[in-house]
Amino acid sequence: MTDLESDLRRLMIAGLAGDRNAYRKLLAAAADRLRQYYWRRLGREAVEAEDLVQETLMAIHSKRESYDRSMPFTAWLHAIARYKLVDHYRRMKIKYSAAINDVDEMIGADWLGDSLAALDVEELLCELSDKHRAAISLTKIEGYSVAEAAQISGQSESAIKVGVHRGMKRLAEIVEGYKRNEDR
Amino acid sequence: MKTDDLISDLALSARPTRPHAAAFRLIGGLALGAIVSMALLIGMFGAPLRDIPVTGVPAFAMKLAFAAAMAGIGGLLAYISGQPGRSLRLRVFWLLVPPAVIAVGAALELGDASAASQANLWFGATWHTCLLTVSLVAVPIFLGIVWGFERLAPTHLQETGCLAGVTAGATSATLYALYCPETTATFLLSWYTLAIAVAGIAGALVGPRLLRW
């Protein structure tokens, strides 16, 4: 850890002084760390993890003068990563709180429920990778068998099964996450 | 866009930066705001420093030193809170030092005064002007500070907003001290401090909106 800290800090200080090579190395190393960071929190399949990596890299760049050269670099990087994660959750909450309220009120009002549920599911599915989304929408929504879904999507049957399993797990995590955010 | 391409683009656009550039930007924003505020005060009250013959130099210096100390401490704390990975911890208590010093003076004044003149010490003749002017004149300074945060990256927006508000309020109080006809530490303790606190609360309320990045 101490080695990583001193390496990154040296690169950052050189980058701030105008050394583009050092700065590129620093950003690449930071991107690796950020990817780990967001994967651990959003799940490896999350498409938004890479978006967050890029957004955070841009923030590192535009706010690089907020780094005090006498302070630990990893603490600075971590604080920015965390801020962007919280910001992401806040945006998601705004986007999804309406859908979740609808689900709560819907239990009982079924004639309206079907169309609203379809909207929610579509929004949630956007959170999944293309393969998982295809697997779930073909088997669970369109009602195809695993073999048919495999044929249509060009994935193997086992890939469809794995996709459904992982995708459903991820959807459950997402919904749980929003509920927890709501409660807070 | 691929992340690797983004990294290349960012690395290519990286120019050398000067050390403490973010601090200079913050000070610049504060100064710009203060210039606008000073112009406002001149428009409202005319030339400054006319009341010094009435109040005497020591009372004038006390007000100026108190307000400037609050502005300095607030600005330093706001700067620290604009750096990701640094936390203020016990440093926030620095903000209590100037009021504590003034409180000693106020206690001495109140101890000497009769019950009837104590109210006079608390309220002076101009508490409403003081409170209103300091709060209003703080607004341009606050906006200047927000502009000065461009290169900083606050991660606790309410805290940073509050400190920016305190700094703006205290800077505003420093400028108002050039006009203030009051002479007592008791007045300073109650109304200057209250006006700075009002600015701090307002800053905490609008901080999350204005300081996002």
Short mmCIF file of C-alpha atoms in Angstrom, two decimals:
data_model
loop_
_atom_site.label_atom_id
_atom_site.label_comp_id
_atom_site.label_asym_id
_atom_site.label_seq_id
_atom_site.Cartn_x
_atom_site.Cartn_y
_atom_site.Cartn_z
CA MET A 1 0.00 0.00 0.00
CA THR A 2 2.71 2.44 0.95
CA ASP A 3 4.52 1.64 -2.28
CA LEU A 4 1.44 2.24 -4.38
CA GLU A 5 0.83 5.47 -2.50
CA SER A 6 4.33 6.83 -3.08
CA ASP A 7 4.33 5.70 -6.75
CA LEU A 8 1.02 7.37 -7.51
CA ARG A 9 1.95 10.48 -5.62
CA ARG A 10 5.23 10.80 -7.50
CA LEU A 11 3.38 10.43 -10.82
CA MET A 12 0.75 12.96 -9.77
CA ILE A 13 3.31 15.56 -8.73
CA ALA A 14 5.21 15.06 -11.99
CA GLY A 15 1.91 15.28 -13.90
CA LEU A 16 0.98 18.52 -12.16
CA ALA A 17 4.37 19.92 -13.14
CA GLY A 18 3.54 19.19 -16.80
CA ASP A 19 5.00 15.70 -17.39
CA ARG A 20 2.35 14.21 -19.72
CA ASN A 21 3.85 10.74 -19.69
CA ALA A 22 3.73 10.52 -15.92
CA TYR A 23 0.23 11.96 -15.97
CA ARG A 24 -0.96 9.34 -18.46
CA LYS A 25 0.49 6.58 -16.27
CA LEU A 26 -1.19 8.08 -13.26
CA LEU A 27 -4.59 8.22 -14.96
CA ALA A 28 -4.24 4.62 -16.18
CA ALA A 29 -3.33 3.43 -12.68
CA ALA A 30 -6.18 5.47 -11.22
CA ALA A 31 -8.60 3.97 -13.77
CA ASP A 32 -7.66 0.45 -12.64
CA ARG A 33 -8.25 1.31 -9.02
CA LEU A 34 -11.51 3.09 -9.79
CA ARG A 35 -12.79 0.14 -11.80
CA GLN A 36 -12.17 -2.15 -8.83
CA TYR A 37 -13.83 0.36 -6.56
CA TYR A 38 -17.03 0.69 -8.60
CA TRP A 39 -17.20 -3.00 -9.48
CA ARG A 40 -17.12 -3.88 -5.80
CA ARG A 41 -20.02 -1.53 -5.13
CA LEU A 42 -22.20 -1.82 -8.22
CA GLY A 43 -21.44 -5.36 -9.34
CA ARG A 44 -19.17 -6.43 -12.16
CA GLU A 45 -22.00 -6.53 -14.69
CA ALA A 46 -23.02 -2.96 -14.04
CA VAL A 47 -22.70 -0.89 -17.22
CA GLU A 48 -22.65 2.30 -15.18
CA ALA A 49 -19.40 1.26 -13.48
CA GLU A 50 -17.32 2.13 -16.55
CA ASP A 51 -19.28 5.39 -17.00
CA LEU A 52 -18.42 6.27 -13.43
CA VAL A 53 -14.75 5.42 -14.03
CA GLN A 54 -14.69 7.87 -16.94
CA GLU A 55 -16.63 10.54 -15.11
CA THR A 56 -14.26 10.26 -12.16
CA LEU A 57 -11.20 10.45 -14.43
CA MET A 58 -12.56 13.68 -15.89
CA ALA A 59 -13.14 14.99 -12.37
CA ILE A 60 -9.59 14.07 -11.37
CA HIS A 61 -8.37 16.07 -14.34
CA SER A 62 -10.53 19.15 -13.95
CA LYS A 63 -10.03 19.25 -10.16
CA ARG A 64 -6.37 18.25 -10.14
CA GLU A 65 -5.35 21.55 -8.57
CA SER A 66 -7.34 20.63 -5.46
CA TYR A 67 -4.64 18.05 -4.71
CA ASP A 68 -2.22 19.36 -2.11
CA ARG A 69 1.22 17.93 -2.92
CA SER A 70 2.03 17.37 0.75
CA MET A 71 -1.05 15.18 1.31
CA PRO A 72 -1.63 11.45 0.62
CA PHE A 73 -2.72 10.93 -2.98
CA THR A 74 -4.80 7.78 -2.48
CA ALA A 75 -6.92 9.54 0.14
CA TRP A 76 -7.61 12.31 -2.38
CA LEU A 77 -8.48 9.80 -5.11
CA HIS A 78 -10.70 7.77 -2.81
CA ALA A 79 -12.61 10.85 -1.64
CA ILE A 80 -13.33 11.84 -5.27
CA ALA A 81 -14.40 8.29 -6.17
CA ARG A 82 -16.72 8.20 -3.21
CA TYR A 83 -18.21 11.61 -4.02
CA LYS A 84 -18.97 10.49 -7.58
CA LEU A 85 -20.54 7.27 -6.30
CA VAL A 86 -22.81 9.15 -3.90
CA ASP A 87 -23.66 11.59 -6.69
CA HIS A 88 -24.57 8.62 -8.90
CA TYR A 89 -26.85 7.14 -6.23
CA ARG A 90 -28.52 10.52 -5.78
CA ARG A 91 -29.26 10.83 -9.48
CA MET A 92 -30.54 7.26 -9.65
CA LYS A 93 -32.80 7.86 -6.70
CA ILE A 94 -34.42 10.80 -8.42
CA LYS A 95 -34.88 8.78 -11.57
CA TYR A 96 -36.27 5.68 -9.91
CA SER A 97 -38.11 6.79 -6.80
CA ALA A 98 -41.23 7.50 -8.85
CA ALA A 99 -41.20 4.01 -10.35
CA ILE A 100 -40.79 2.39 -6.95
CA ASN A 101 -43.62 4.41 -5.41
CA ASP A 102 -45.78 3.27 -8.28
CA VAL A 103 -44.95 -0.35 -7.54
CA ASP A 104 -45.95 0.10 -3.92
CA GLU A 105 -49.28 1.69 -4.76
CA MET A 106 -49.95 -0.73 -7.57
CA ILE A 107 -50.47 -3.86 -5.47
CA GLY A 108 -54.25 -3.99 -5.75
CA ALA A 109 -54.86 -1.75 -8.72
CA ASP A 110 -54.19 -4.32 -11.41
CA TRP A 111 -55.75 -2.80 -14.52
CA LEU A 112 -53.26 0.08 -14.35
CA GLY A 113 -50.62 -2.14 -12.85
CA ASP A 114 -49.75 -4.07 -15.97
CA SER A 115 -48.68 -1.06 -18.01
CA LEU A 116 -46.80 0.58 -15.13
CA ALA A 117 -45.03 -2.66 -14.29
CA ALA A 118 -43.96 -2.96 -17.91
CA LEU A 119 -42.46 0.52 -17.75
CA ASP A 120 -40.61 -0.27 -14.54
CA VAL A 121 -39.24 -3.51 -15.89
CA GLU A 122 -38.04 -1.84 -19.03
CA GLU A 123 -36.24 0.83 -17.04
CA LEU A 124 -34.69 -1.74 -14.76
CA LEU A 125 -33.58 -3.91 -17.64
CA CYS A 126 -31.59 -1.02 -19.02
CA GLU A 127 -29.32 -1.47 -16.03
CA LEU A 128 -28.20 -4.91 -17.25
CA SER A 129 -25.61 -5.90 -19.81
CA ASP A 130 -26.93 -6.57 -23.32
CA LYS A 131 -26.60 -10.35 -22.98
CA HIS A 132 -28.37 -10.54 -19.64
CA ARG A 133 -31.08 -8.19 -20.81
CA ALA A 134 -31.69 -10.32 -23.89
CA ALA A 135 -31.78 -13.54 -21.84
CA ILE A 136 -34.32 -12.17 -19.39
CA SER A 137 -36.60 -10.38 -21.79
CA LEU A 138 -36.76 -13.38 -24.16
CA THR A 139 -37.43 -16.04 -21.52
CA LYS A 140 -39.27 -14.18 -18.77
CA ILE A 141 -41.18 -11.52 -20.69
CA GLU A 142 -41.69 -12.84 -24.21
CA GLY A 143 -42.16 -16.39 -22.95
CA TYR A 144 -39.72 -18.26 -25.18
CA SER A 145 -38.10 -21.48 -24.04
CA VAL A 146 -34.40 -21.50 -23.24
CA ALA A 147 -33.64 -23.27 -26.52
CA GLU A 148 -35.68 -20.75 -28.55
CA ALA A 149 -34.10 -17.81 -26.73
CA ALA A 150 -30.67 -19.22 -27.46
CA GLN A 151 -31.52 -19.50 -31.14
CA ILE A 152 -32.97 -16.00 -31.39
CA SER A 153 -30.18 -14.24 -29.53
CA GLY A 154 -27.32 -16.30 -30.88
CA GLN A 155 -26.14 -17.19 -27.39
CA SER A 156 -25.61 -20.76 -26.20
CA GLU A 157 -28.30 -22.36 -24.01
CA SER A 158 -26.03 -22.36 -20.98
CA ALA A 159 -25.25 -18.68 -21.58
CA ILE A 160 -28.99 -17.93 -21.52
CA LYS A 161 -29.43 -19.82 -18.26
CA VAL A 162 -26.47 -18.08 -16.65
CA GLY A 163 -27.66 -14.74 -18.04
CA VAL A 164 -31.13 -15.17 -16.55
CA HIS A 165 -29.72 -16.23 -13.21
CA ARG A 166 -27.17 -13.40 -12.91
CA GLY A 167 -29.48 -10.82 -14.41
CA MET A 168 -32.27 -11.60 -11.97
CA LYS A 169 -29.85 -11.46 -9.08
CA ARG A 170 -28.62 -8.08 -10.28
CA LEU A 171 -32.18 -6.76 -10.67
CA ALA A 172 -32.96 -7.83 -7.10
CA GLU A 173 -29.83 -5.98 -5.93
CA ILE A 174 -30.81 -2.85 -7.81
CA VAL A 175 -34.34 -2.81 -6.40
CA GLU A 176 -32.98 -3.46 -2.89
CA GLY A 177 -30.49 -0.66 -3.38
CA TYR A 178 -33.16 1.86 -4.33
CA LYS A 179 -35.39 0.81 -1.45
CA ARG A 180 -32.49 1.30 0.94
CA ASN A 181 -31.79 4.69 -0.59
CA GLU A 182 -35.45 5.61 -0.23
CA ASP A 183 -35.48 4.66 3.43
CA ARG A 184 -32.46 6.75 4.19
CA MET B 1 -15.67 6.62 -25.80
CA LYS B 2 -13.15 4.07 -24.61
CA THR B 3 -11.55 4.74 -21.26
CA ASP B 4 -8.06 4.42 -22.74
CA ASP B 5 -8.85 7.08 -25.35
CA LEU B 6 -10.19 9.34 -22.65
CA ILE B 7 -6.97 8.93 -20.68
CA SER B 8 -4.90 9.84 -23.76
CA ASP B 9 -7.03 12.92 -24.40
CA LEU B 10 -6.78 14.08 -20.81
CA ALA B 11 -3.01 13.48 -20.69
CA LEU B 12 -2.53 15.48 -23.89
CA SER B 13 -4.50 18.42 -22.58
CA ALA B 14 -2.58 18.55 -19.28
CA ARG B 15 -0.71 21.81 -18.87
CA PRO B 16 1.69 22.48 -16.00
CA THR B 17 -0.09 23.86 -12.95
CA ARG B 18 1.25 26.31 -10.42
CA PRO B 19 1.38 25.17 -6.79
CA HIS B 20 -1.42 26.68 -4.70
CA ALA B 21 -3.30 27.77 -7.82
CA ALA B 22 -6.55 26.69 -6.14
CA ALA B 23 -5.82 28.85 -3.10
CA PHE B 24 -5.11 31.90 -5.28
CA ARG B 25 -8.35 31.34 -7.14
CA LEU B 26 -10.28 31.20 -3.85
CA ILE B 27 -8.61 34.37 -2.55
CA GLY B 28 -9.29 36.05 -5.91
CA GLY B 29 -12.99 35.18 -5.74
CA LEU B 30 -13.20 36.46 -2.19
CA ALA B 31 -11.46 39.72 -3.17
CA LEU B 32 -13.71 40.28 -6.19
CA GLY B 33 -16.80 39.77 -4.03
CA ALA B 34 -15.38 42.11 -1.39
CA ILE B 35 -14.83 44.85 -3.98
CA VAL B 36 -18.47 44.63 -5.07
CA SER B 37 -19.60 44.65 -1.43
CA MET B 38 -17.43 47.66 -0.62
CA ALA B 39 -18.98 49.53 -3.55
CA LEU B 40 -22.42 48.63 -2.17
CA LEU B 41 -21.48 49.97 1.28
CA ILE B 42 -20.15 53.21 -0.18
CA GLY B 43 -23.41 53.54 -2.10
CA MET B 44 -25.43 52.97 1.06
CA PHE B 45 -23.42 54.91 3.67
CA GLY B 46 -20.89 57.08 1.82
CA ALA B 47 -17.24 57.34 2.77
CA PRO B 48 -15.94 54.90 5.39
CA LEU B 49 -14.00 55.56 8.63
CA ARG B 50 -15.93 58.72 9.58
CA ASP B 51 -16.94 57.31 12.99
CA ILE B 52 -13.43 56.62 14.25
CA PRO B 53 -13.18 60.01 16.07
CA VAL B 54 -16.38 59.07 17.94
CA THR B 55 -15.53 55.44 18.76
CA GLY B 56 -11.80 55.86 19.27
CA VAL B 57 -9.14 53.75 17.64
CA PRO B 58 -9.09 50.83 20.15
CA ALA B 59 -12.80 50.03 19.73
CA PHE B 60 -12.45 50.33 15.97
CA ALA B 61 -9.40 48.05 15.96
CA MET B 62 -11.20 45.49 18.13
CA LYS B 63 -14.12 45.22 15.71
CA LEU B 64 -11.85 45.03 12.70
CA ALA B 65 -9.56 42.42 14.28
CA PHE B 66 -12.47 40.24 15.42
CA ALA B 67 -14.18 40.23 12.05
CA ALA B 68 -10.95 39.78 10.09
CA ALA B 69 -9.87 36.88 12.34
CA MET B 70 -13.21 35.14 11.73
CA ALA B 71 -12.83 35.69 7.98
CA GLY B 72 -9.27 34.33 8.00
CA ILE B 73 -10.13 31.23 10.01
CA GLY B 74 -13.32 30.61 8.01
CA GLY B 75 -11.49 30.99 4.71
CA LEU B 76 -8.73 28.59 5.74
CA LEU B 77 -11.25 25.98 6.90
CA ALA B 78 -13.29 26.40 3.69
CA TYR B 79 -10.11 25.89 1.67
CA ILE B 80 -9.27 22.69 3.57
CA SER B 81 -12.81 21.38 3.16
CA GLY B 82 -12.48 21.96 -0.60
CA GLN B 83 -9.67 19.41 -0.80
CA PRO B 84 -10.87 15.81 -1.15
CA GLY B 85 -9.47 13.46 1.45
CA ARG B 86 -8.85 16.12 4.10
CA SER B 87 -11.18 16.53 7.02
CA LEU B 88 -11.50 19.40 9.46
CA ARG B 89 -11.91 17.42 12.68
CA LEU B 90 -11.09 19.58 15.69
CA ARG B 91 -9.95 22.47 13.53
CA VAL B 92 -13.55 23.75 13.38
CA PHE B 93 -13.12 24.88 16.97
CA TRP B 94 -10.73 27.59 15.83
CA LEU B 95 -13.90 29.45 14.88
CA LEU B 96 -14.79 29.71 18.57
CA VAL B 97 -11.52 31.40 19.54
CA PRO B 98 -12.31 35.00 18.46
CA PRO B 99 -15.79 34.95 20.06
CA ALA B 100 -14.24 33.49 23.23
CA VAL B 101 -11.74 36.36 23.43
CA ILE B 102 -14.49 38.91 22.85
CA ALA B 103 -16.68 37.16 25.44
CA VAL B 104 -14.06 37.90 28.11
CA GLY B 105 -14.23 41.59 27.23
CA ALA B 106 -18.01 41.47 27.22
CA ALA B 107 -18.06 39.85 30.68
CA LEU B 108 -15.89 42.66 32.05
CA GLU B 109 -18.15 45.32 30.52
CA LEU B 110 -21.31 43.67 31.82
CA GLY B 111 -19.81 43.23 35.29
CA ASP B 112 -19.13 46.96 35.53
CA ALA B 113 -22.51 48.04 34.20
CA SER B 114 -25.71 48.63 36.16
CA ALA B 115 -28.72 46.48 35.28
CA ALA B 116 -30.26 49.32 33.30
CA SER B 117 -27.24 49.93 31.11
CA GLN B 118 -26.67 46.22 30.46
CA ALA B 119 -29.46 46.17 27.88
CA ASN B 120 -27.76 49.16 26.29
CA LEU B 121 -24.54 47.20 26.00
CA TRP B 122 -26.28 44.25 24.37
CA PHE B 123 -28.31 46.20 21.84
CA GLY B 124 -26.35 49.39 21.26
CA ALA B 125 -28.17 51.86 19.01
CA THR B 126 -27.67 50.16 15.65
CA TRP B 127 -28.15 46.38 16.07
CA HIS B 128 -30.77 46.17 13.34
CA THR B 129 -28.58 48.08 10.85
CA CYS B 130 -25.64 45.87 11.74
CA LEU B 131 -27.51 42.59 11.33
CA LEU B 132 -29.24 43.57 8.11
CA THR B 133 -26.24 45.20 6.45
CA VAL B 134 -23.74 42.49 7.32
CA SER B 135 -26.10 39.74 6.07
CA LEU B 136 -26.95 41.52 2.81
CA VAL B 137 -23.44 42.70 2.00
CA ALA B 138 -22.25 39.11 2.53
CA VAL B 139 -24.12 37.95 -0.59
CA PRO B 140 -21.68 39.24 -3.27
CA ILE B 141 -18.75 37.93 -1.22
CA PHE B 142 -20.42 34.54 -0.93
CA LEU B 143 -20.92 34.39 -4.69
CA GLY B 144 -17.29 35.39 -5.19
CA ILE B 145 -16.21 32.54 -2.92
CA VAL B 146 -18.41 30.06 -4.82
CA TRP B 147 -16.71 31.21 -8.04
CA GLY B 148 -13.38 30.80 -6.28
CA PHE B 149 -14.20 27.14 -5.61
CA GLU B 150 -13.95 26.30 -9.31
CA ARG B 151 -10.64 24.47 -8.88
CA LEU B 152 -11.50 22.95 -5.52
CA ALA B 153 -13.56 19.82 -5.02
CA PRO B 154 -15.65 19.91 -1.84
CA THR B 155 -17.04 16.50 -0.95
CA HIS B 156 -19.23 17.60 1.96
CA LEU B 157 -21.22 20.36 0.35
CA GLN B 158 -23.22 21.44 3.37
CA GLU B 159 -20.11 21.80 5.52
CA THR B 160 -18.25 23.69 2.82
CA GLY B 161 -21.29 25.88 2.13
CA CYS B 162 -21.51 26.75 5.80
CA LEU B 163 -17.82 27.67 5.97
CA ALA B 164 -18.10 29.72 2.78
CA GLY B 165 -21.06 31.52 4.38
CA VAL B 166 -19.15 32.18 7.59
CA THR B 167 -16.21 33.54 5.59
CA ALA B 168 -18.51 35.75 3.53
CA GLY B 169 -20.33 36.97 6.65
CA ALA B 170 -17.08 37.71 8.48
CA THR B 171 -15.58 39.52 5.48
CA SER B 172 -18.79 41.51 5.20
CA ALA B 173 -18.54 42.32 8.93
CA THR B 174 -14.94 43.45 8.42
CA LEU B 175 -16.12 45.94 5.79
CA TYR B 176 -19.09 47.02 7.89
CA ALA B 177 -16.71 47.66 10.81
CA LEU B 178 -15.38 50.59 8.75
CA TYR B 179 -18.79 52.24 9.30
CA CYS B 180 -19.96 50.81 12.62
CA PRO B 181 -20.44 53.43 15.39
CA GLU B 182 -20.66 50.93 18.25
CA THR B 183 -17.88 50.69 20.82
CA THR B 184 -18.48 47.67 23.04
CA ALA B 185 -17.30 44.06 23.06
CA THR B 186 -20.78 43.04 24.19
CA PHE B 187 -22.32 44.43 21.01
CA LEU B 188 -19.66 42.71 18.95
CA LEU B 189 -20.28 39.39 20.67
CA SER B 190 -24.02 39.47 20.13
CA TRP B 191 -24.62 41.09 16.74
CA TYR B 192 -21.47 40.55 14.69
CA THR B 193 -21.43 36.92 15.74
CA LEU B 194 -25.12 36.50 14.99
CA ALA B 195 -24.79 38.08 11.54
CA ILE B 196 -21.87 35.76 10.74
CA ALA B 197 -23.89 32.78 11.97
CA VAL B 198 -26.84 33.80 9.79
CA ALA B 199 -24.53 33.88 6.77
CA GLY B 200 -23.14 30.48 7.75
CA ILE B 201 -26.61 28.92 7.98
CA ALA B 202 -27.63 30.42 4.64
CA GLY B 203 -24.41 29.06 3.13
CA ALA B 204 -25.12 25.57 4.48
CA LEU B 205 -28.60 25.70 2.92
CA VAL B 206 -27.55 26.77 -0.59
CA GLY B 207 -24.13 25.07 -0.58
CA PRO B 208 -25.34 21.68 -1.87
CA ARG B 209 -26.91 23.39 -4.90
CA LEU B 210 -24.16 25.86 -5.76
CA LEU B 211 -21.06 23.84 -5.00
CA ARG B 212 -21.87 20.60 -6.85
CA TRP B 213 -19.39 19.39 -9.42
#
